[in-house]
Structure formats: C-alpha cells, structure tokens
Coordinates of C-alpha atoms and ligand atoms in Angstrom, one line a residue:
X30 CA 2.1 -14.5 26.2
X31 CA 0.1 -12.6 28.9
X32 CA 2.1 -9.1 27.8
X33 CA -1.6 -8.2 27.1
X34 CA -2.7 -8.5 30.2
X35 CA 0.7 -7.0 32.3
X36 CA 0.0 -4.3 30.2
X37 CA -3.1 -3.2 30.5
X38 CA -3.2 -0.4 32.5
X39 CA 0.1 1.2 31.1
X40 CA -0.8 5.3 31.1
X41 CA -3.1 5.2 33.6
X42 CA -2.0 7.5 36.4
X43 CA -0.3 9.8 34.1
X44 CA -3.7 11.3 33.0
X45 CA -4.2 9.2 30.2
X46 CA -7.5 7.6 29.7
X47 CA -6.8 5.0 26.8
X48 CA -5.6 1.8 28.1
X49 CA -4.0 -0.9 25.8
X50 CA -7.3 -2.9 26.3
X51 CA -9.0 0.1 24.0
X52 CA -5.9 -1.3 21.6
X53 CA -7.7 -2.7 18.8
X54 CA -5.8 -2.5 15.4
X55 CA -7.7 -5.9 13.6
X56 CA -11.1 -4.5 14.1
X57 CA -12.8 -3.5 10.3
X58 CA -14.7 -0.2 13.1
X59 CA -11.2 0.6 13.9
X60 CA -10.5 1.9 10.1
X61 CA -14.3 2.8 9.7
X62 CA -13.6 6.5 9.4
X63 CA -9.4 6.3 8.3
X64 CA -6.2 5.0 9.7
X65 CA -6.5 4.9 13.7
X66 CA -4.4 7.9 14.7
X67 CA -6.0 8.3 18.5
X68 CA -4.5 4.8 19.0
X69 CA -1.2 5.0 17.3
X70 CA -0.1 8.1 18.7
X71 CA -1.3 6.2 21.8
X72 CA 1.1 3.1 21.1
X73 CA 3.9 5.6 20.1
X74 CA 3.8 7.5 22.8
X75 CA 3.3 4.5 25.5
X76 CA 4.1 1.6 23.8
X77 CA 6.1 1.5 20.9
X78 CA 6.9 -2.6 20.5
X79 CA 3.1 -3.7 21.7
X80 CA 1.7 -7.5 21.9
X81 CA -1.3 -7.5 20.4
X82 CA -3.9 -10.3 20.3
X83 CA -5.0 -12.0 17.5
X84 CA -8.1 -13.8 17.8
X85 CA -7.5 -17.3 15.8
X86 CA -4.0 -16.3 15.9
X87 CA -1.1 -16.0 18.1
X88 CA -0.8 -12.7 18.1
X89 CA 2.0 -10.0 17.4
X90 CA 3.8 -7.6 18.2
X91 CA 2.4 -3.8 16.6
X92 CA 5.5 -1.4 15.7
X93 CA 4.9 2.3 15.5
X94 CA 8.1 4.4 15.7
X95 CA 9.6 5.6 12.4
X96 CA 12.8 4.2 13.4
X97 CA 11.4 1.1 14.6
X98 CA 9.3 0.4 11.4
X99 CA 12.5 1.4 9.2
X100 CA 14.9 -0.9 10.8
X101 CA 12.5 -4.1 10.8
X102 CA 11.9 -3.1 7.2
X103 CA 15.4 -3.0 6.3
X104 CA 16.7 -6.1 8.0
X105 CA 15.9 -9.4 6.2
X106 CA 17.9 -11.5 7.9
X107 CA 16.2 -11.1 11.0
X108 CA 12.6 -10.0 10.4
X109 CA 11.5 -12.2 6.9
X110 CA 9.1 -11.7 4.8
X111 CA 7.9 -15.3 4.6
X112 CA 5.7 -16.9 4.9
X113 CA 3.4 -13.4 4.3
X114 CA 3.6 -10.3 4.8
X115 CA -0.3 -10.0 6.0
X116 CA -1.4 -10.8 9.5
X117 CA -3.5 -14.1 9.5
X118 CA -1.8 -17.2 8.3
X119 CA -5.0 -18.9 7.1
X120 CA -5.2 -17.8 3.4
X121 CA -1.1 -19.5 2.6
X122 CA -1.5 -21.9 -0.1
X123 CA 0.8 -24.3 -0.9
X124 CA 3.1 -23.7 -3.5
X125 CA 5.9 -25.7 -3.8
X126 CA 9.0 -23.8 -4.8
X127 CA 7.1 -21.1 -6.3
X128 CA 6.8 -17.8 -4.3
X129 CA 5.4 -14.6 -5.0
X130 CA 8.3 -12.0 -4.7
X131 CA 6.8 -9.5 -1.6
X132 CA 6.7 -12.8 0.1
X133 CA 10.4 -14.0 -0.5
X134 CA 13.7 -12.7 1.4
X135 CA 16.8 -11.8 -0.5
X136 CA 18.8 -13.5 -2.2
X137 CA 15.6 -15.3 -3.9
X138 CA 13.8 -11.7 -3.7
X139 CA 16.5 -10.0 -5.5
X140 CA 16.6 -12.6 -8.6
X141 CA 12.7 -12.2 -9.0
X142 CA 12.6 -8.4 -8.8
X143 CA 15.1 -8.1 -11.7
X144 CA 12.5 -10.0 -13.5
X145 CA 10.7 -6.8 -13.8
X146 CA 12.7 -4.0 -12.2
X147 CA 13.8 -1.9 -15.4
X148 CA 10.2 -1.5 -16.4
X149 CA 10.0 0.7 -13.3
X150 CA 13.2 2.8 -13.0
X151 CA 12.8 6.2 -12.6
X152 CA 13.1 6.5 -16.5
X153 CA 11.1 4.5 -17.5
X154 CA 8.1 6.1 -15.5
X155 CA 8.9 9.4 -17.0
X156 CA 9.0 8.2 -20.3
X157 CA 5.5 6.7 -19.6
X158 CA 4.6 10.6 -18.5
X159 CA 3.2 11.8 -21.9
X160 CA 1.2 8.4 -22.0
X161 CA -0.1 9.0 -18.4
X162 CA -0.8 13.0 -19.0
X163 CA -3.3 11.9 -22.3
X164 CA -5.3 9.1 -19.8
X165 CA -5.9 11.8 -17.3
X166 CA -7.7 13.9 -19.7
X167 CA -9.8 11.1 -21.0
X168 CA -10.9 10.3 -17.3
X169 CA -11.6 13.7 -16.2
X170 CA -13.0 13.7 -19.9
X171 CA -15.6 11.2 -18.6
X172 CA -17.0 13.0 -15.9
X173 CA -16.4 16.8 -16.3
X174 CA -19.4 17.3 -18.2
X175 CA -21.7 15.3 -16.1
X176 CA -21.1 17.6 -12.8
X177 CA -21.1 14.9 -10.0
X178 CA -19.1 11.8 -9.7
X179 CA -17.8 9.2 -7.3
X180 CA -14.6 10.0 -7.4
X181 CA -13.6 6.7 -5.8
X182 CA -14.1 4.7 -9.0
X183 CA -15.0 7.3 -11.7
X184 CA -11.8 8.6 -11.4
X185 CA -8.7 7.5 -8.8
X186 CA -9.4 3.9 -9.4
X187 CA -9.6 4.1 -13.4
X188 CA -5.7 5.8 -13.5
X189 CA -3.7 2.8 -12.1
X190 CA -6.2 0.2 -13.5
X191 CA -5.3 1.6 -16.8
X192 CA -1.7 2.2 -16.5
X193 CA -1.4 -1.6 -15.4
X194 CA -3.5 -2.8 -18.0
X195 CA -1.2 -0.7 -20.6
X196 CA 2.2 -2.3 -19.3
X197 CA 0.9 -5.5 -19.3
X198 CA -0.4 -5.6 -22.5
X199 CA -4.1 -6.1 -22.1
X200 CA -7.9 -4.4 -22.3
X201 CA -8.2 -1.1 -19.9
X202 CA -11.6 -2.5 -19.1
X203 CA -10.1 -5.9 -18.0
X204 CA -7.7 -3.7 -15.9
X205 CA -10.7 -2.0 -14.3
X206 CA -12.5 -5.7 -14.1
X207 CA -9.8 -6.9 -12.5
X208 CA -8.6 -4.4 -10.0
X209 CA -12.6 -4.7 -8.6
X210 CA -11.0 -8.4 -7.5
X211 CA -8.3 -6.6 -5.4
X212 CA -10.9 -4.6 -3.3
X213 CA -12.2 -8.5 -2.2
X214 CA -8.4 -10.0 -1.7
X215 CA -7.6 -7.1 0.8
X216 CA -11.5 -6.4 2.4
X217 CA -11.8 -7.8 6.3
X218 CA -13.2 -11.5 6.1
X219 CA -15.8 -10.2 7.9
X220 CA -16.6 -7.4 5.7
X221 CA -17.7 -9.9 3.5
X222 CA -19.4 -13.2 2.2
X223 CA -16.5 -16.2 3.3
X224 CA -14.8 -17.2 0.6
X225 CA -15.0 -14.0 -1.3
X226 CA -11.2 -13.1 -1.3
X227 CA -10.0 -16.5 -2.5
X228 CA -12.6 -16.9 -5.2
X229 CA -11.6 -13.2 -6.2
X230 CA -7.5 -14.9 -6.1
X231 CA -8.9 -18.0 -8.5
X232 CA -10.7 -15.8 -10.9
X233 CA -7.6 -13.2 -11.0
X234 CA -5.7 -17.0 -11.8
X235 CA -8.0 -17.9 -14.3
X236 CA -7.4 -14.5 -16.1
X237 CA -3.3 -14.4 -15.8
X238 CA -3.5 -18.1 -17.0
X239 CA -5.4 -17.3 -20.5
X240 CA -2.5 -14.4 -20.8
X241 CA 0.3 -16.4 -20.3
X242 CA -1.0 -18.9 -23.1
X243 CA -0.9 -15.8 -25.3
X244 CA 2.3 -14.8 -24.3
X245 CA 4.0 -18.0 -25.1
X246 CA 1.9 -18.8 -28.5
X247 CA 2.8 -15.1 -29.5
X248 CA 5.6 -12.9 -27.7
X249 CA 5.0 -9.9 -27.7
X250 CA 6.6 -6.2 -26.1
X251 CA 4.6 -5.7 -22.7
X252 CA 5.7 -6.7 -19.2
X253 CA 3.5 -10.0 -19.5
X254 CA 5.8 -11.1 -21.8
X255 CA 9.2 -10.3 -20.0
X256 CA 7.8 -12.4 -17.2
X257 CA 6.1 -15.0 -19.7
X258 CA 10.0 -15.8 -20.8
X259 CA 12.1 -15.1 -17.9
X260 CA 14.4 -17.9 -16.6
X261 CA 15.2 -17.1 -12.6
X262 CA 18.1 -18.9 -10.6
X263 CA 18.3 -20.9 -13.6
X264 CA 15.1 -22.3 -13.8
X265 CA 12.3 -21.1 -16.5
X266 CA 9.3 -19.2 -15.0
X267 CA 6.2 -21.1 -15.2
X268 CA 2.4 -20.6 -15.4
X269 CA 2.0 -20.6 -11.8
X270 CA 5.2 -18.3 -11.4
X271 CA 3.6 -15.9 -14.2
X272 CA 0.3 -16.1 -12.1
X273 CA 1.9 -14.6 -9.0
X274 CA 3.5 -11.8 -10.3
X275 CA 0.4 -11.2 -12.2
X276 CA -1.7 -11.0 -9.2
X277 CA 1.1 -9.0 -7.3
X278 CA 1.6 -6.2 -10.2
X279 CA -2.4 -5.8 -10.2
X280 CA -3.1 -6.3 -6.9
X281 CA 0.3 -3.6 -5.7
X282 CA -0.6 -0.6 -7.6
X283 CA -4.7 -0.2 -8.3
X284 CA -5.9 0.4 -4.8
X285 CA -3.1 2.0 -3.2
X286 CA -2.5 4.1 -6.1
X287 CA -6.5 5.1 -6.0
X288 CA -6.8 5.7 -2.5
X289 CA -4.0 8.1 -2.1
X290 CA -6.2 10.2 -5.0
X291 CA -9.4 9.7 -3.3
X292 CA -7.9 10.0 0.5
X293 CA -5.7 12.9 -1.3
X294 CA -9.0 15.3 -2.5
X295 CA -11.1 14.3 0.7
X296 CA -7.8 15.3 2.9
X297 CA -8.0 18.9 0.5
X298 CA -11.7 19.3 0.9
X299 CA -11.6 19.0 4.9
X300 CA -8.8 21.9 4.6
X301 CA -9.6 24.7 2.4
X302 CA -6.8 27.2 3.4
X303 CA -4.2 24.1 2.1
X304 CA -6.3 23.6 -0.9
X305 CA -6.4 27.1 -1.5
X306 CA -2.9 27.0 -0.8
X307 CA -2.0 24.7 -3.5
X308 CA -3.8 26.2 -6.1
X309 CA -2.3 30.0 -5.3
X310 CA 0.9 28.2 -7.4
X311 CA -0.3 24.6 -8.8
X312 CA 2.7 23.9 -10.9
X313 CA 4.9 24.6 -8.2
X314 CA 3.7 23.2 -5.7
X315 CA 1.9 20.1 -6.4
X316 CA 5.1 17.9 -6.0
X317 CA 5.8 18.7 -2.4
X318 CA 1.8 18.2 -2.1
X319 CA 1.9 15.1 -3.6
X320 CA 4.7 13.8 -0.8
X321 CA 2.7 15.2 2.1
X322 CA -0.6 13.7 0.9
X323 CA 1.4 10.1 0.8
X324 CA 2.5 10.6 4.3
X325 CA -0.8 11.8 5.4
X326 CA -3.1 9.1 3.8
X327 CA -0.3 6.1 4.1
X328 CA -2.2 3.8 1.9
X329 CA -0.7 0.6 3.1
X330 CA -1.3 0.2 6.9
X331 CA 1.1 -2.0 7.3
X332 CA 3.4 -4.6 6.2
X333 CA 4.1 -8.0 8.4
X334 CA 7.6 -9.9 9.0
X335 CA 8.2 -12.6 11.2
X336 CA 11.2 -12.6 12.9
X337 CA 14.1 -15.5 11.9
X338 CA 15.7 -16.0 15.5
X339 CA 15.2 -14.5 18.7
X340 CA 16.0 -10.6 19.1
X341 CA 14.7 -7.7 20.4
X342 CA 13.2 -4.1 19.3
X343 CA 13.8 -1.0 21.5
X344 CA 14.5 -3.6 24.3
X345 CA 11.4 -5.6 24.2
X346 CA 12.5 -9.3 23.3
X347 CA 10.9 -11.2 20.5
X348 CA 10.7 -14.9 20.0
X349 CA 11.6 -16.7 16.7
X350 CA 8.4 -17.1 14.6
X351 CA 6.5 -14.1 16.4
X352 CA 5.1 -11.5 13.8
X353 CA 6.3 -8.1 13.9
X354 CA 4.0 -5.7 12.0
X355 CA 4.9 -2.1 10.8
X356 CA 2.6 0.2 10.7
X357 CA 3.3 2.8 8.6
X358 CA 0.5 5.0 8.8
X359 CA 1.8 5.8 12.5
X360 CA 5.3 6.2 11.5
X361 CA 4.1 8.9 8.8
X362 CA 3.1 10.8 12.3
X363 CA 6.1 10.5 14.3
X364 CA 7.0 13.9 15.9
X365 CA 10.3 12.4 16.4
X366 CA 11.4 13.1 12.9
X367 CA 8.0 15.2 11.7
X368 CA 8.7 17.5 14.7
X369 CA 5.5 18.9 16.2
X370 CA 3.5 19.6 13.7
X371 CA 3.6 15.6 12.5
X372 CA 0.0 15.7 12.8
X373 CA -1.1 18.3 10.6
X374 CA -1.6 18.5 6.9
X375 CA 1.1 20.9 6.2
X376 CA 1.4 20.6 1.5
X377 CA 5.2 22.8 2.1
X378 CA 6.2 20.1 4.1
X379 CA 9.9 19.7 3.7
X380 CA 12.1 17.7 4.4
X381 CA 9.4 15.1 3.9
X382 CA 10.9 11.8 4.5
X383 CA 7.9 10.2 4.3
X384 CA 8.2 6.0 4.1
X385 CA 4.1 5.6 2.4
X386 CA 6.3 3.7 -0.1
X387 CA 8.6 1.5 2.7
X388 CA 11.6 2.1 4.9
X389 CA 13.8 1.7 2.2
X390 CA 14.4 -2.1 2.4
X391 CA 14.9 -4.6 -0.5
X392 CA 10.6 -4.6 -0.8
X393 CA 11.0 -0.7 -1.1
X394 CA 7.6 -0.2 -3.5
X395 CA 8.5 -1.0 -6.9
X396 CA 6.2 1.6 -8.4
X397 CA 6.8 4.3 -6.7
X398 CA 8.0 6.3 -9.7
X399 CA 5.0 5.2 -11.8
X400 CA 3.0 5.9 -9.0
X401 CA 4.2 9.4 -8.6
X402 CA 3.7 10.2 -12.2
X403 CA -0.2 8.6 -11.8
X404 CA -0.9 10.9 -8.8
X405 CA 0.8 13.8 -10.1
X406 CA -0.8 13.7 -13.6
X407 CA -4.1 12.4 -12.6
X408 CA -4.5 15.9 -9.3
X409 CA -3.4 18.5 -12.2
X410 CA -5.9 17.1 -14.4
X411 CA -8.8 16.9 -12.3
X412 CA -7.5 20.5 -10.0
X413 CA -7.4 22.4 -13.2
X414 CA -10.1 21.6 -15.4
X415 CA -12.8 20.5 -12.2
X416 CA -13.1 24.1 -10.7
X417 CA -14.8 24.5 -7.9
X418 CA -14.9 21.0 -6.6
X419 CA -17.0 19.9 -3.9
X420 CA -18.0 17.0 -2.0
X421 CA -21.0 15.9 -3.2
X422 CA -21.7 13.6 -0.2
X423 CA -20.0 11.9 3.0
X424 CA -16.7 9.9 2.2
X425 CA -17.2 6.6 3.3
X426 CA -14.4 4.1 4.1
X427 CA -12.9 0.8 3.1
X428 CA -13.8 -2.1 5.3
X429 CA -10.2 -3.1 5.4
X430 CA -7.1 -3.0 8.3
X431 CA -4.5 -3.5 5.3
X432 CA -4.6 -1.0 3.0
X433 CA -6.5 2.5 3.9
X434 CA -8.5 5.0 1.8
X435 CA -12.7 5.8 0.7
X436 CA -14.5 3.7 -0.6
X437 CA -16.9 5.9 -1.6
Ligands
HEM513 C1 0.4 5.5 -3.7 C2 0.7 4.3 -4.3 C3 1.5 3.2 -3.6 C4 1.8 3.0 -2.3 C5 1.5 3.9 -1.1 C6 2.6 1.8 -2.3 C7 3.2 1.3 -1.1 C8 4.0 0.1 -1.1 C9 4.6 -0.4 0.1 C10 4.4 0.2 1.5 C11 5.2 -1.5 -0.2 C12 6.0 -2.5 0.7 C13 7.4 -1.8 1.0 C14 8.2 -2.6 2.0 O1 7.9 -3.8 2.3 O2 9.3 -2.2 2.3 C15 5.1 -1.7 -1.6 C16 5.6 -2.8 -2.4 C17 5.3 -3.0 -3.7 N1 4.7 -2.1 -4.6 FE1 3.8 -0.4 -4.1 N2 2.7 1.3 -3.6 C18 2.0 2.1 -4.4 C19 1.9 2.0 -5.8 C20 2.4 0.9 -6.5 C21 2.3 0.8 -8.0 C22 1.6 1.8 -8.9 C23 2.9 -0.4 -8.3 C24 3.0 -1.1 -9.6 C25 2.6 -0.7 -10.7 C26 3.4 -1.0 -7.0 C27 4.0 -2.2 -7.0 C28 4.6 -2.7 -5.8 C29 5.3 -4.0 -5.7 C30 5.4 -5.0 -6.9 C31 5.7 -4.2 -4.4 C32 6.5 -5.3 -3.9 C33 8.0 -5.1 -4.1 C34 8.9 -6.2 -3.6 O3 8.5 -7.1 -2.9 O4 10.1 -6.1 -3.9 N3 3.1 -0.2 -6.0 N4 4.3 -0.7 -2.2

C-alpha cells in the first residue's frame, strides 16, 4: 500500500508545515505529554481516512472525524470487532470457541453482554450511589490529613478498583492488586520488559480461576457468580469463559475510570478561571463538568475494527481485512459538531455530545453509568473537603497509545 508515500506531502503548499510523514500515532513520545491533538486536528483537517504504517504490521487506516468514528462504531456488519479491537495482532491467543465479548460481533456479542448487562443499567448504578458516596470519603479520608499525595494512585485509581472489587465479590486490596496488572496489559511493549503484558494476563488468569472455583463450590450474590452460572447460546459458561470476562470487567473500568480523575484535576489545575468556575456553584455544575472533562481527556484513544468486505469511508476505499481505527480523542475535538471552540476546556459546555464512552454501537461502554457515578462522587469529595488544591509536582504520562491519562 504505498498511500504513505502518495501522501506525503499533502498540506504543503497551503502553508502548512506538518506533513503525514511527521504522522506518528504508534510512537509511546507521541502520548508522552497527552493525546496528540497537533496531529489529529492535522489528520482531520487534511486527512480524515489516513494509511498509516505499522511497523511489524500491515498497517491501517487512522479515522478522526466524529462522523466517521461514529459510523464505523456503529456498523458491525462491515467494520468487526474480531479478531481485536487493539492494533497489533501478535498478542491473539487461541481460544477455541471462547471469545471475550469487546472482541465478538453481534449476534454472539449481544448473548454475552446480557450475561451481565442489568448489573449496569442506569438503576442499578444509582442505587450503588450511597455505596460509592461512603468510599469516596474513606479515600479522601486517607490522604486529607497527610497534605500531599499522588493523586494518580492515592486516589483516582483506588475508586474504580474498589467499586470492581465490590460487584464482584472480592478483597478491595485484590481490586487495587489487580488493576496494577492492567497498567502492564495496556503499556507500549516497549515501555517495558517483553513479556510483561502477558505474564500480567496469566497472573490476572490465575486469580479469576481461584474465584470461579469459589463461585461454583459456593454461589453466592455478586457479579462473579451471575457469570460463574450463566448458560450462553445454550451452552454453560466455563472457566476460561469466566476468565475473560473477568479480565475484561477489571481491565474496562480501573484505568479509564482513574485517568479521567487524574487527567480531570490536572485539566482544572492548568485552568484556574474554569476551576474557579466550577466551584462558584459545585452542585450545579459538576455534571456538565463531568461531560466536558470526558470529552476533553477521552480516556480510550481508540478502538480498532477490521473491516468484513471491501468498502469505503468518506470515499477512500478499504480492502477486506484492513484495520480501521477510531480515534476518539480526535473526534472529542471536531469543530464540525463542537463548533469553534472544540478545542477549549469550556465545563458549561452544552449540548455535549461527547462519544469518551463510544459512538453509540452495540460495544457502547457498559459502565458508563457506574462510571459517571465514580467520577461524580469521587471530584465532590475530593473538591470539597481538599481546599486549596495544588499540584504538588509535574504530571507525568502513561507510556501507552491505547488508553490516555498521568501516570503520575
Ligand atoms: C471514564 C471511564 C470510562 C471510559 C472513558 C470508557 C470508555 C469505553 C469505550 C470507548 C468503550 C468501547 C466503546 C465502543 O467500542 O463502542 C468501552 C467499552 C466497555 N467498557 Fe468502558 N469506559 C469507562 C469506564 C468503564 C467502567 C467503570 C466499566 C465497568 C465497570 C467499563 C466497562 C466496559 C466494558 C465491559 C466494555 C465493553 C462493552 C462491549 O463490548 O459490549 N467501562 N468503554
């Protein structure tokens, strides 16, 4: 595919500088200081469907547009979410006819994701609210008194890790034990020793296996045990099927969930007159904040497909089998539907139609709700009893193209 090449010097001549070769959206130094927006508003504005290399790969093709990302997101049949919904290929393993559900296309997708879906409607998270509120005090509990913190682990990553741990009926420390696992699964393989993110997948295995064996000696009322009995398509879930949805419950929520807090408060601290902003009314207005601080730190980069037959996006032809990515972090900035000011940090944002969580397709995020109610909860707590916050130090940032957000 020498699209790469042909392309190379698209914007020159037009007083643009950037040239697709400065395109590099796989690089760890790319994310080194957050999402790239200098090269997204780049691809928007230039080159909206763009082939990017993939070294050790075959490449694929990098989709910024809001509308674009929406309508791959939302059309199964043609852009599937097997065999992964992550870039490289090299980490599949084989699995026989068991599938972990963000890696399956309906109508398989749709009979795993009732396995669970109830425990994540809308009331169900608010009836989890109370719950939620008292583990937000205990955290900021933790750290109040001692006047500097990271907030990274000390407090953002501690809310979803517990919440997790809670519905799933085991330890809060094993939650926290095993969300540290997660931060290996999603870091760049280069980031880090080789090996690292699939021993991390093995122990997180070795874990889910010794709570499935519980499960079935003892039922018992948690989400483990819904899965731990659940019969899909007519077959009885096993311990590998348990293990999967294990890893994806864990592995979904903790850091996405964490670095919208962290990415949230660093976002506040490097604009005082929205901070200040937010706390003239805090009860009011921490909802719409809440929405504009998910489209401004769009945890999840992106989300891969792979497209079923041939087709094309905005009129650039794709090949069966080529991967289409969506980058949402880009689409969050879309002056096409965020109108000029798509690149400011604006808390009264609205309408906010924001997709942080997905473009609305059958892998729409699951815990949105539950997420909300972390966020929400978790801000109040620490905005109202922490006064006068301050960085105590530089944010740092997670070594990782997949999922954005401090790591420090
Ligand atoms: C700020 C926090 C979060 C963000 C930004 C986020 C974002 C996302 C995104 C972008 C997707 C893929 C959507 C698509 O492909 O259309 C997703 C899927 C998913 N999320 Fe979240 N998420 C968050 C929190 C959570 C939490 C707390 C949980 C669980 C407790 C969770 C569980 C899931 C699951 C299970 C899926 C896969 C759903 C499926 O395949 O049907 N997420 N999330």
């Amino acid at each position: 595919m020498p699209a790469a090449r042909v392309m190379a010097r698209r914007g020159a001549g037009r007083g643009q500088t950037r040239t697709v070769t400065d395109i590099d959206l796989l690089s760890p130094s790319s994310f080194a200081h957050g999402q790239p927006h200098d090269q997204f508003t780049w691809l928007r504005e230039h080159d909206p469907v763009h082939w990017h290399p993939e070294p050790g790969g075959e490449g694929f093709w990098a989709v910024t547009r809001y509308a674009d990302v929406r309508s791959v997101g939302r059309d199964p049949a043609t852009f599937s979410s097997v065999p992964g919904i992550m870039i490289p290929d090299d980490g599949a393993m084989e699995l026989g006819e068991h599938q972990m559900m963000i890696m399956t296309d309906p109508p398989r997708h749709s009979s795993l994701r009732k396995v669970v879906a109830r425990e994540f409607i809308p009331k169900v998270a608010q009836a989890m609210r109370p719950r939620i509120d008292v583990l937000a005090t205990n955290i900021i509990d933790q750290v109040a008194a001692a006047g500097a913190c990271d907030l990274v682990p000390d407090v953002a990553g501690l809310m979803p890790s517990y919440v997790i741990a809670d519905m799933l009926g085991i330890p809060h420390e094993d939650g926290v034990a095993l969300y540290e696992l997660t931060e290996a699964i999603h870091a760049a393989p280069e980031s880090q020793a080789a090996g690292a993110a699939m021993q991390a997948i093995l122990e997180m295995f070795n874990y889910a296996n010794g709570v499935w064996q519980a499960r079935r000696a003892e039922p018992s009322d948690d989400l483990a045990d819904i899965i731990a009995h659940a019969t899909v398509d007519g077959r009885e879930l096993d311990v590998i099927d348990f293990n999967l949805f294990f890893l994806l419950l864990i592995d979904a929520g903790g850091d996405t969930t964490r670095n919208l807090v962290a990415g949230g408060m660093d976002a506040l601290f490097a604009h005082p007159e929205q901070m200040a902003w937010l706390m003239a009314d805090l009860d009011a207005r921490l909802a719409p904040a809440v929405e504009e601080l998910l489209r401004w730190v769009s945890p999840v980069v992106y989300m891969r497909r792979t497209a079923q037959q041939d087709t094309e996006l905005r009129g650039v032809p794709i090949r069966a089998g080529q991967k289409v990515v969506m980058y949402y972090g880009s689409a969050n900035r879309d002056p096409e539907v965020f109108g000029p000011s798509a690149g400011e940090l604006d808390l009264s944002r609205a309408p906010n139609d924001h997709i942080a969580f997905g473009g609305g397709g059958p892998h729409f995020c699951l815990g949105a709700h539950i997420a909300r109610q972390e966020i929400h909860a978790l801000l109040r707590e620490l905005l109202t009893r922490c006064v006068d916050l301050r960085p105590a130090g530089e944010t740092e940032w997670l070594p990782s193209t997949f999922i954005s957000g401090p790591k420090s």
